[in-house]
Short mmCIF file of C-alpha atoms and ligand atoms in Angstrom, two decimals:
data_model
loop_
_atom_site.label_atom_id
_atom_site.label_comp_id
_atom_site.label_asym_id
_atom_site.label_seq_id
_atom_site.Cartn_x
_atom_site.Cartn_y
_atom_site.Cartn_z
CA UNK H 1 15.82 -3.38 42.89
CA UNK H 2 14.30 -5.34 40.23
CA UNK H 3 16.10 -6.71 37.24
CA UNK H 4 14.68 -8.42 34.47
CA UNK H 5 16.28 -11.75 32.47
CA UNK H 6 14.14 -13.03 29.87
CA UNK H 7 14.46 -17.14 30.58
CA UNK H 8 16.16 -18.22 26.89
CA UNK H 9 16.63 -22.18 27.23
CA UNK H 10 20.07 -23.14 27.50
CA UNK H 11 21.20 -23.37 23.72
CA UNK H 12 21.99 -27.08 23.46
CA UNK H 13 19.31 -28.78 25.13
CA UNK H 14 15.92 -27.76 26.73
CA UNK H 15 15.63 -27.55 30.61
CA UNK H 16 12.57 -29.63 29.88
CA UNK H 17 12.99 -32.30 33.37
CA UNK H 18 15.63 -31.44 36.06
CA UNK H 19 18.39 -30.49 34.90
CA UNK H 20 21.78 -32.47 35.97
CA UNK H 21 25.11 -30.75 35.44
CA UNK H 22 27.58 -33.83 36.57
CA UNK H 23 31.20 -34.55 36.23
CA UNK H 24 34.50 -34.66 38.45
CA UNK H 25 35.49 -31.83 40.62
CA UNK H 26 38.67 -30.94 38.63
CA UNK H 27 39.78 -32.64 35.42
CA UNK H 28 42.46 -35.09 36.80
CA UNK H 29 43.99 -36.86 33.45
CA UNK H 30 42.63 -37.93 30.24
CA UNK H 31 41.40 -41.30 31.28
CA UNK H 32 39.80 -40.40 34.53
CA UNK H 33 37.56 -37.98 32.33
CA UNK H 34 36.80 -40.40 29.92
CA UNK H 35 36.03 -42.88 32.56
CA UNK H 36 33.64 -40.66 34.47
CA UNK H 37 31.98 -39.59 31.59
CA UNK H 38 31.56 -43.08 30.40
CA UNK H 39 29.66 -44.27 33.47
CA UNK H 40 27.55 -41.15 33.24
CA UNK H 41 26.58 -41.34 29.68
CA UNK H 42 23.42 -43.55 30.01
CA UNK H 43 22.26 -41.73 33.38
CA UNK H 44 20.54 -39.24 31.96
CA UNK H 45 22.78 -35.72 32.57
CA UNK H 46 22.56 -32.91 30.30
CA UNK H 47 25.93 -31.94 30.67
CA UNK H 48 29.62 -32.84 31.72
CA UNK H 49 31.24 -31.12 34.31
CA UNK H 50 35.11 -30.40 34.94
CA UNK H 51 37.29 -28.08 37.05
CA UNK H 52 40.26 -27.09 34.68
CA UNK H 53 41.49 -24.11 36.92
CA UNK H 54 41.00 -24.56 40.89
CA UNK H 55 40.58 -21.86 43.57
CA UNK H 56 41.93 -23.47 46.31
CA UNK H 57 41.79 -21.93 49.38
CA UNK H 58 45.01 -22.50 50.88
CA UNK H 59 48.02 -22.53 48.46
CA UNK H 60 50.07 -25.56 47.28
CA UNK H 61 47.74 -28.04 47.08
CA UNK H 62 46.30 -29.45 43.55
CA UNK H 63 45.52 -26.41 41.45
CA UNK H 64 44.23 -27.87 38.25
CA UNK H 65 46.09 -29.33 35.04
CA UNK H 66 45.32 -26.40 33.36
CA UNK H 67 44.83 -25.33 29.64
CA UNK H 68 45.63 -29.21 28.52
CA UNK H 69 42.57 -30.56 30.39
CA UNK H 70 40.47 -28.29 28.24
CA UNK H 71 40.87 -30.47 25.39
CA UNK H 72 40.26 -33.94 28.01
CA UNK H 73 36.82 -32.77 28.69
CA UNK H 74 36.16 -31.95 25.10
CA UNK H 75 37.08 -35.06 24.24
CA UNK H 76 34.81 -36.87 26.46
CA UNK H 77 32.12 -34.46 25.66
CA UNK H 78 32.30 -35.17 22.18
CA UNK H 79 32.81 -38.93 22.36
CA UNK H 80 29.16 -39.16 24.24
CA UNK H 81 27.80 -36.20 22.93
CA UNK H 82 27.58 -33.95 26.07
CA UNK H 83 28.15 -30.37 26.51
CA UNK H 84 30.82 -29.95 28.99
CA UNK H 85 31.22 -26.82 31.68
CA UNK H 86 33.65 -25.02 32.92
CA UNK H 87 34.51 -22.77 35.75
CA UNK H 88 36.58 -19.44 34.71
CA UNK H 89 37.89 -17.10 36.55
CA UNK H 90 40.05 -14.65 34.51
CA UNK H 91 40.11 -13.33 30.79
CA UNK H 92 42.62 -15.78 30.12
CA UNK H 93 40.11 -18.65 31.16
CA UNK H 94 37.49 -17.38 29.47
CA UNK H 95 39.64 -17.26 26.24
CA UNK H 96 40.85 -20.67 26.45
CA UNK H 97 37.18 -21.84 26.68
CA UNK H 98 36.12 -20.21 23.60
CA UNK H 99 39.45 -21.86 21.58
CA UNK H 100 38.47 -25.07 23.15
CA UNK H 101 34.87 -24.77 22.00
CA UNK H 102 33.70 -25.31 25.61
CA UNK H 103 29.87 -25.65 25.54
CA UNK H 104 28.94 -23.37 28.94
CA UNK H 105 30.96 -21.79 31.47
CA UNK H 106 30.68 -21.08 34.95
CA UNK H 107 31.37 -18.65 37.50
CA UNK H 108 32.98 -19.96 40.94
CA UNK H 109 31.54 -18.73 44.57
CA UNK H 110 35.16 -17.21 45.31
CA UNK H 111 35.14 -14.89 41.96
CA UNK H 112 31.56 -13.85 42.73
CA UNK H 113 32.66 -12.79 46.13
CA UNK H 114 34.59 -9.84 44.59
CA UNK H 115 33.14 -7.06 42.41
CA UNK H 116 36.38 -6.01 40.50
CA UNK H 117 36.62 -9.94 39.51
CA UNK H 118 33.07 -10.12 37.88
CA UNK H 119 33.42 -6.85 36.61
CA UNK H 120 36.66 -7.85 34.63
CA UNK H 121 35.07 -11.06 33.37
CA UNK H 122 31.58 -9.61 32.69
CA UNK H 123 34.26 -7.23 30.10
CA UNK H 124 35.76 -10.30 28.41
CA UNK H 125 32.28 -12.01 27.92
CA UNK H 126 31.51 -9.31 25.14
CA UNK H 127 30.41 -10.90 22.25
CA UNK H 128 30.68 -14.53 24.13
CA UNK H 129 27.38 -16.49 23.08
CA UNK H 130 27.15 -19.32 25.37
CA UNK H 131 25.21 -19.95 28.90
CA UNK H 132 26.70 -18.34 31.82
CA UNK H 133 26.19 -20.12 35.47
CA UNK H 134 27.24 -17.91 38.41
CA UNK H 135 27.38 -19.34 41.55
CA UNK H 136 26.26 -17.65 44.67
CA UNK H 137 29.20 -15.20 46.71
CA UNK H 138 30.66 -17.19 49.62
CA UNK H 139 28.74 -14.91 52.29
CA UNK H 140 24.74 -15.22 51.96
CA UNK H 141 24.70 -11.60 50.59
CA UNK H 142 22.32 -11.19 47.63
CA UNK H 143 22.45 -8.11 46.64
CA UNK H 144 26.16 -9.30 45.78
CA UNK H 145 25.41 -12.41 43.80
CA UNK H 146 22.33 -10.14 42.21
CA UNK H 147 25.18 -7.84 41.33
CA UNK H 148 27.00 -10.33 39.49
CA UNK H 149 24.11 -11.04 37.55
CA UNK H 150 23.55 -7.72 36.75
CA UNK H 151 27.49 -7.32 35.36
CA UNK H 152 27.21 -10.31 33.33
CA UNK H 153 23.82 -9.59 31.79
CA UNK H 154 25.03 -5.78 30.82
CA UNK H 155 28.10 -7.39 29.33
CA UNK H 156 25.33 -8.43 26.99
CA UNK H 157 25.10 -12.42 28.11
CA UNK H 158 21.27 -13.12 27.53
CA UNK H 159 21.33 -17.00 29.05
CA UNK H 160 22.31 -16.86 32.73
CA UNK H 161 21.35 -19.46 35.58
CA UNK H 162 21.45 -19.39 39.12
CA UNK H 163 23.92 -21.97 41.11
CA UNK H 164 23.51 -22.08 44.81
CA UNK H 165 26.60 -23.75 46.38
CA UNK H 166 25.83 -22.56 49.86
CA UNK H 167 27.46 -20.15 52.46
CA UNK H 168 30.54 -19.95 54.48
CA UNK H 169 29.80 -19.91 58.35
CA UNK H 170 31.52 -19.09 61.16
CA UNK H 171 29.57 -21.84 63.23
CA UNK H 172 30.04 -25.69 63.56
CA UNK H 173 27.28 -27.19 61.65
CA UNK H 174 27.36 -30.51 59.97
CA UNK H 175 27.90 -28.86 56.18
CA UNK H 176 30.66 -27.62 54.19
CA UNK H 177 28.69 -24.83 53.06
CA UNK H 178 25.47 -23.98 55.35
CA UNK H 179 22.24 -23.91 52.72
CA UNK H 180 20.28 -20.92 54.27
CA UNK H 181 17.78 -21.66 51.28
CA UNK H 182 15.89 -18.27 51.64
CA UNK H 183 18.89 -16.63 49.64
CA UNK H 184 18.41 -18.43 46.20
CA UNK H 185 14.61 -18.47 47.05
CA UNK H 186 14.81 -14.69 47.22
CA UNK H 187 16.77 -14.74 44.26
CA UNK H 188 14.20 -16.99 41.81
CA UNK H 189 11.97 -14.16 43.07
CA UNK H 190 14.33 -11.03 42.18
CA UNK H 191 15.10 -12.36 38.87
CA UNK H 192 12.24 -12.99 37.09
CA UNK H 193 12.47 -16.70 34.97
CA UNK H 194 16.22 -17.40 36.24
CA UNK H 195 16.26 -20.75 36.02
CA UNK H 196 17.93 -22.19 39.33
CA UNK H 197 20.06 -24.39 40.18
CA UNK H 198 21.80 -26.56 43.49
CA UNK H 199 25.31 -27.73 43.86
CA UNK H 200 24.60 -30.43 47.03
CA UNK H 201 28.68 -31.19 46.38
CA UNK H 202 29.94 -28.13 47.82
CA UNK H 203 27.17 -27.71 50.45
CA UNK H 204 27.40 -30.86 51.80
CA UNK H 205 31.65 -31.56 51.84
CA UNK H 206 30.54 -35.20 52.48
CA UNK H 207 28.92 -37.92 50.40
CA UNK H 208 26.09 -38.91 53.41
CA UNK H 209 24.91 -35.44 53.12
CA UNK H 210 24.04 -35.51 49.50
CA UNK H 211 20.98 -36.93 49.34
CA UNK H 212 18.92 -34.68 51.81
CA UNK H 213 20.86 -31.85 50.37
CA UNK H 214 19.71 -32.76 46.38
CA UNK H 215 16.01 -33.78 47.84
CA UNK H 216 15.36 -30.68 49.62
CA UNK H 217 16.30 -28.73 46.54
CA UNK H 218 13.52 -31.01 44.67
CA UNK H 219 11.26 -29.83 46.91
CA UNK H 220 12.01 -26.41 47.07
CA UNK H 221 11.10 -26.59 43.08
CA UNK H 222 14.84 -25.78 42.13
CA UNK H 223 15.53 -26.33 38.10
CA UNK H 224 18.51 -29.04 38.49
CA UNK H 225 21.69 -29.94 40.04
CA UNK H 226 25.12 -29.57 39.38
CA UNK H 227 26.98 -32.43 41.46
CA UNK H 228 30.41 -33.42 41.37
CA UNK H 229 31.22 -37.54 40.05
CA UNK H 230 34.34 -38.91 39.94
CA UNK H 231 35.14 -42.22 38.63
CA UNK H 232 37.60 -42.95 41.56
CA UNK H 233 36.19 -40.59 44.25
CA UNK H 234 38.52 -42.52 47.07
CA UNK H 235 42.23 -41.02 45.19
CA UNK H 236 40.40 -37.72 43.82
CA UNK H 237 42.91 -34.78 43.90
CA UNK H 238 40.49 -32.35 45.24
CA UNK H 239 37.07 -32.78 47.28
CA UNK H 240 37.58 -36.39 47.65
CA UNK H 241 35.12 -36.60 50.63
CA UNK H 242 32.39 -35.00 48.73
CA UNK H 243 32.48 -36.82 45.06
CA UNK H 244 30.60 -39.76 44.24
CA UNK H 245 30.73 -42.91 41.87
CA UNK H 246 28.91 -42.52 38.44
CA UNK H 247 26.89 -45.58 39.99
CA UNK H 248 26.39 -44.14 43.16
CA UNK H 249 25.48 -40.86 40.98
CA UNK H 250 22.37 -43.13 39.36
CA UNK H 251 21.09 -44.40 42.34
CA UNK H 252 21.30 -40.66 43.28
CA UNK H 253 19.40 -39.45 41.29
CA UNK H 254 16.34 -42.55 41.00
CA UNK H 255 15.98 -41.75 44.37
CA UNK H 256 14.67 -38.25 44.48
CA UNK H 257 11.38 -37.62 43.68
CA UNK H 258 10.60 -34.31 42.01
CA UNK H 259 7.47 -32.73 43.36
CA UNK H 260 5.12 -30.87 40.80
CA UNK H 261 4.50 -27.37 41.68
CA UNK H 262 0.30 -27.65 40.99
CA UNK H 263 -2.11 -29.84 40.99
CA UNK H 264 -5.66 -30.76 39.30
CA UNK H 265 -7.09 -31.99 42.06
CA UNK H 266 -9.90 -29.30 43.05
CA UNK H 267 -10.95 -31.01 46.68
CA UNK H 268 -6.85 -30.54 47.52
CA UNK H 269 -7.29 -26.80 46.93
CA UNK H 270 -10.69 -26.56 49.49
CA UNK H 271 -8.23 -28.79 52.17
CA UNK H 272 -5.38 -26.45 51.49
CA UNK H 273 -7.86 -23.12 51.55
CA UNK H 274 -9.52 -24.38 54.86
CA UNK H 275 -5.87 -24.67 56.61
CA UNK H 276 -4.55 -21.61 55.37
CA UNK H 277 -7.52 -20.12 56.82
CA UNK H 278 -6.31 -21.24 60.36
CA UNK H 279 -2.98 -20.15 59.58
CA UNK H 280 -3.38 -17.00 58.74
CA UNK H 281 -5.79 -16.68 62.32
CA UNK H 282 -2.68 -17.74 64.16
CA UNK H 283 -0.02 -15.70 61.91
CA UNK H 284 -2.42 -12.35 63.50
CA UNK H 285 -1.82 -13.89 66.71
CA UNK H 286 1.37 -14.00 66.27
CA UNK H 287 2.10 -10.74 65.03
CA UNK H 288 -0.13 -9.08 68.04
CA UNK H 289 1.57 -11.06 70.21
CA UNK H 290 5.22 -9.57 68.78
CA UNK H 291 3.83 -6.63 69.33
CA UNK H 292 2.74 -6.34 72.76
CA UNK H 293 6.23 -7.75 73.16
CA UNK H 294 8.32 -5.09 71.70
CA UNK H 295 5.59 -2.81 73.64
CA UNK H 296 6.71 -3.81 76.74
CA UNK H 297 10.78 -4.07 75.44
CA UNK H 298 10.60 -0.63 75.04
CA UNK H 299 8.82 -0.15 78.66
CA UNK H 300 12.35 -1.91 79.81
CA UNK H 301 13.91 0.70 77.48
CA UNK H 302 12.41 3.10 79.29
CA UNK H 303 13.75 2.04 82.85
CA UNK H 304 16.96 1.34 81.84
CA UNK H 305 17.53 4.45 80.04
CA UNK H 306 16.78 6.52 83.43
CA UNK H 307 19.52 4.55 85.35
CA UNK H 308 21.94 4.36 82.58
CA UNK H 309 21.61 0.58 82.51
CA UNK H 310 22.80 -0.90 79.25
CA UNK H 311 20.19 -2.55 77.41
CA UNK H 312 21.96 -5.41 76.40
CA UNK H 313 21.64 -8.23 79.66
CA UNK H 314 24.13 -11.12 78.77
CA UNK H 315 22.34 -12.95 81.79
CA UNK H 316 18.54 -12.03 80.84
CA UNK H 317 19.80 -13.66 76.96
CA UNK H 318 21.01 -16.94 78.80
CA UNK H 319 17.88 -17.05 80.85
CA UNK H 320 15.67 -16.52 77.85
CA UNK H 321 17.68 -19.16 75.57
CA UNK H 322 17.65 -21.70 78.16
CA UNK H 323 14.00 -21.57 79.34
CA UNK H 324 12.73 -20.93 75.63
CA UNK H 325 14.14 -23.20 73.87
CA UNK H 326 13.10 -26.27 76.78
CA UNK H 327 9.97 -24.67 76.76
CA UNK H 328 9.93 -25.01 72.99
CA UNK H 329 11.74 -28.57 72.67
CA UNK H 330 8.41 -29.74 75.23
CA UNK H 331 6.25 -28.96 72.12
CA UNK H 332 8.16 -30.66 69.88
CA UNK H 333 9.97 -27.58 67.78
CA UNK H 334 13.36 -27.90 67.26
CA UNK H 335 16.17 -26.11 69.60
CA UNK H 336 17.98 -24.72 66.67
CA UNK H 337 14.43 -23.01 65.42
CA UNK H 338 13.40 -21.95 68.80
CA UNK H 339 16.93 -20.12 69.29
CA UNK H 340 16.96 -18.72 65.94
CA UNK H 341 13.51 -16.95 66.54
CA UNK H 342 14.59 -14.95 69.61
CA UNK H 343 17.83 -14.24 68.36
CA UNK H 344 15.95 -12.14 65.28
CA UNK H 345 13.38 -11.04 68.38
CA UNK H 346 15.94 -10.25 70.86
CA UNK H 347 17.92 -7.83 68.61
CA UNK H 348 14.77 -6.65 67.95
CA UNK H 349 13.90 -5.57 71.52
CA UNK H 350 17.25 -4.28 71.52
CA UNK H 351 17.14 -2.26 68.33
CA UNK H 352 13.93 -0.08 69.49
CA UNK H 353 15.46 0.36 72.93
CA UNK H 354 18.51 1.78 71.48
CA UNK H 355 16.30 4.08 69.35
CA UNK H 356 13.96 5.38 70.81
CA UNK H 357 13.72 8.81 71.40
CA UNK H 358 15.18 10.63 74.31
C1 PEP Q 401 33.63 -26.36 42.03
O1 PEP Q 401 32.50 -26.39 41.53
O2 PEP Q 401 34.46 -27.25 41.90
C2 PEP Q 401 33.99 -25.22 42.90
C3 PEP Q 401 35.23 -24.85 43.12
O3 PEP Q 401 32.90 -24.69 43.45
P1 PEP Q 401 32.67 -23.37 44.35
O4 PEP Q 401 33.00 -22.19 43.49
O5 PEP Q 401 31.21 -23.50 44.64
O6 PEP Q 401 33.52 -23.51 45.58
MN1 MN Q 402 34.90 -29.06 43.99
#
């Protein structure tokens, strides 16, 4: 499936550099807004940021101040001439914003997760004439988040960007959120000119994280960020660990450097052309090499099948982990990579055993 959005710049300002979506992650009281958006004023952001409703995932703790807030972040919007974003996630919200005059609004990960959700705000965006963000579903399921795009845009919203919070996972790993950046990669490519952008906040869950996180974005050629600043991240009511000072915010953002998707330089494109040239010689390799592989999996098939042998060997999978990925860590790839390779390859093998014919 291929769906179409013609790119229309966001109404108030161009997306001319990378764009920064900052502010607090909920709107906390009138002067903590005012504060935040004070220190972030001369820093460069396009927008202001501010959670007015929160989806929290577990219930009783701080759910947002609620409709009052709305006129906070206006406030502080106005007073250093920002446009300020919301997150909605019912009709009601959505109604609010529009009373309130809020600038763009947002979709959260939690309301793209479920169909019937987008569907009923997709129906109360008729009409609505501002820029919609949708973040990505909490799973890494695309056709999902594409689906959500597709609601939206039918509901006759013309300006819609791309927010990629990360994904929920069942394994330890050092993020809130794991990135698995080949889902909003996929997505810049499904939807042609969405303009794209990262949330490190909510895939990192801690401030140390951040950095990396907004850098390999940069490099990845995403559009902006939207990251979450608080002017007293230490006694935030929600995400404390992840929220940084506005100062801490501008030394952020100096830091990254954004890499330029061409260049001029015509010897750079014989260099890259030569070494492409011996990648693609090994990628053949490669895939021969796969396939001899599966050859020989289904060979296994084969002799398992005729002594009703399952095909699945929880020892042979130990063996092969252990050995492959010392094997691998000897030439300097990482463990993680190594293991992630023959877990796609091993289901593989598994897959064509199971199917082939009797
Ligand atoms: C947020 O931006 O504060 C938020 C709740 O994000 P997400 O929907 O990505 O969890
Ligand atoms: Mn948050």
């Amino acid at each position: 499936m291929k769906i179409t959005i013609p790119l229309k710049t966001l109404s108030t300002r161009e997306i001319q550099k990378t764009f920064i979506i900052a502010g607090p992650c909920s709107v906390e009281s009138e002067e903590q807004i005012m504060q935040t958006a004070a220190g972030l004023a001369d820093k460069g952001i396009q927008v202001l940021r501010g959670g007015i409703w929160k989806p929290r995932t577990r219930p009783g703790s701080f759910e947002g101040m609620g409709i009052e807030a709305l006129q906070w972040l206006k406030d502080a919007g106005n007073e250093y001439n920002l446009p300020v974003a919301v997150e909605v996630a019912t009709p009601e919200h959505v109604e609010q914003c529009m009373k309130h005059g809020i600038d763009i609004i947002w979709i959260g990960a939690r309301t793209t997760t479920n169909p019937f959700s987008v569907q009923i705000l997709a129906d109360s965006l008729k009409g609505v004439d501002i820029p919609i963000l949708i973040k990505n579903p909490i799973s890494p399921d695309i056709e999902l988040w594409l689906g959500a795009f597709e609601r939206v845009y039918n509901a006759g919203i013309k300006t819609l960007v791309a927010v990629h919070r990360g994904f929920t996972s069942h394994r330890k790993t050092a993020y809130r959120n794991v990135p698995n950046w080949r889902v909003p990669i996929e997505l810049k490519g499904r939807i042609k000119g969405i303009p794209l952008l990262c949330d490190p906040s909510h895939i990192s869950g801690k401030t140390e994280l951040l950095q990396s996180v907004a850098q390999e974005a940069m490099d990845l050629l995403f559009d902006g960020i939207m990251i979450e600043v608080h002017n007293n991240p230490k006694a935030a009511l929600s995400d404390a660990k992840q929220q940084i000072t506005p100062q801490a915010f501008g030394e952020l953002i100096s830091s990254l450097k954004v890499k330029k998707p061409f260049s001029d330089d015509k010897e750079f494109y014989q260099h890259l052309s030569d070494l492409r040239k011996e990648i693609d010689r090994v990628d053949d390799k490669l895939i021969d090499l796969l396939a001899q592989r599966m050859h020989l999996s289904r060979q296994i098939g084969t002799v398992k099948r005729n002594l009703d042998v399952s095909n699945f060997q929880p020892g042979r999978w130990e063996e092969i982990v252990k050995s492959r990925t010392k094997a691998g860590v000897k030439k300097n790839l990482s463990a993680e990579f190594v293991l992630r390779i023959y877990q796609f390859i091993h289901e593989e093998s598994i897959r064509q055993q199971e199917d082939m014919p009797d």
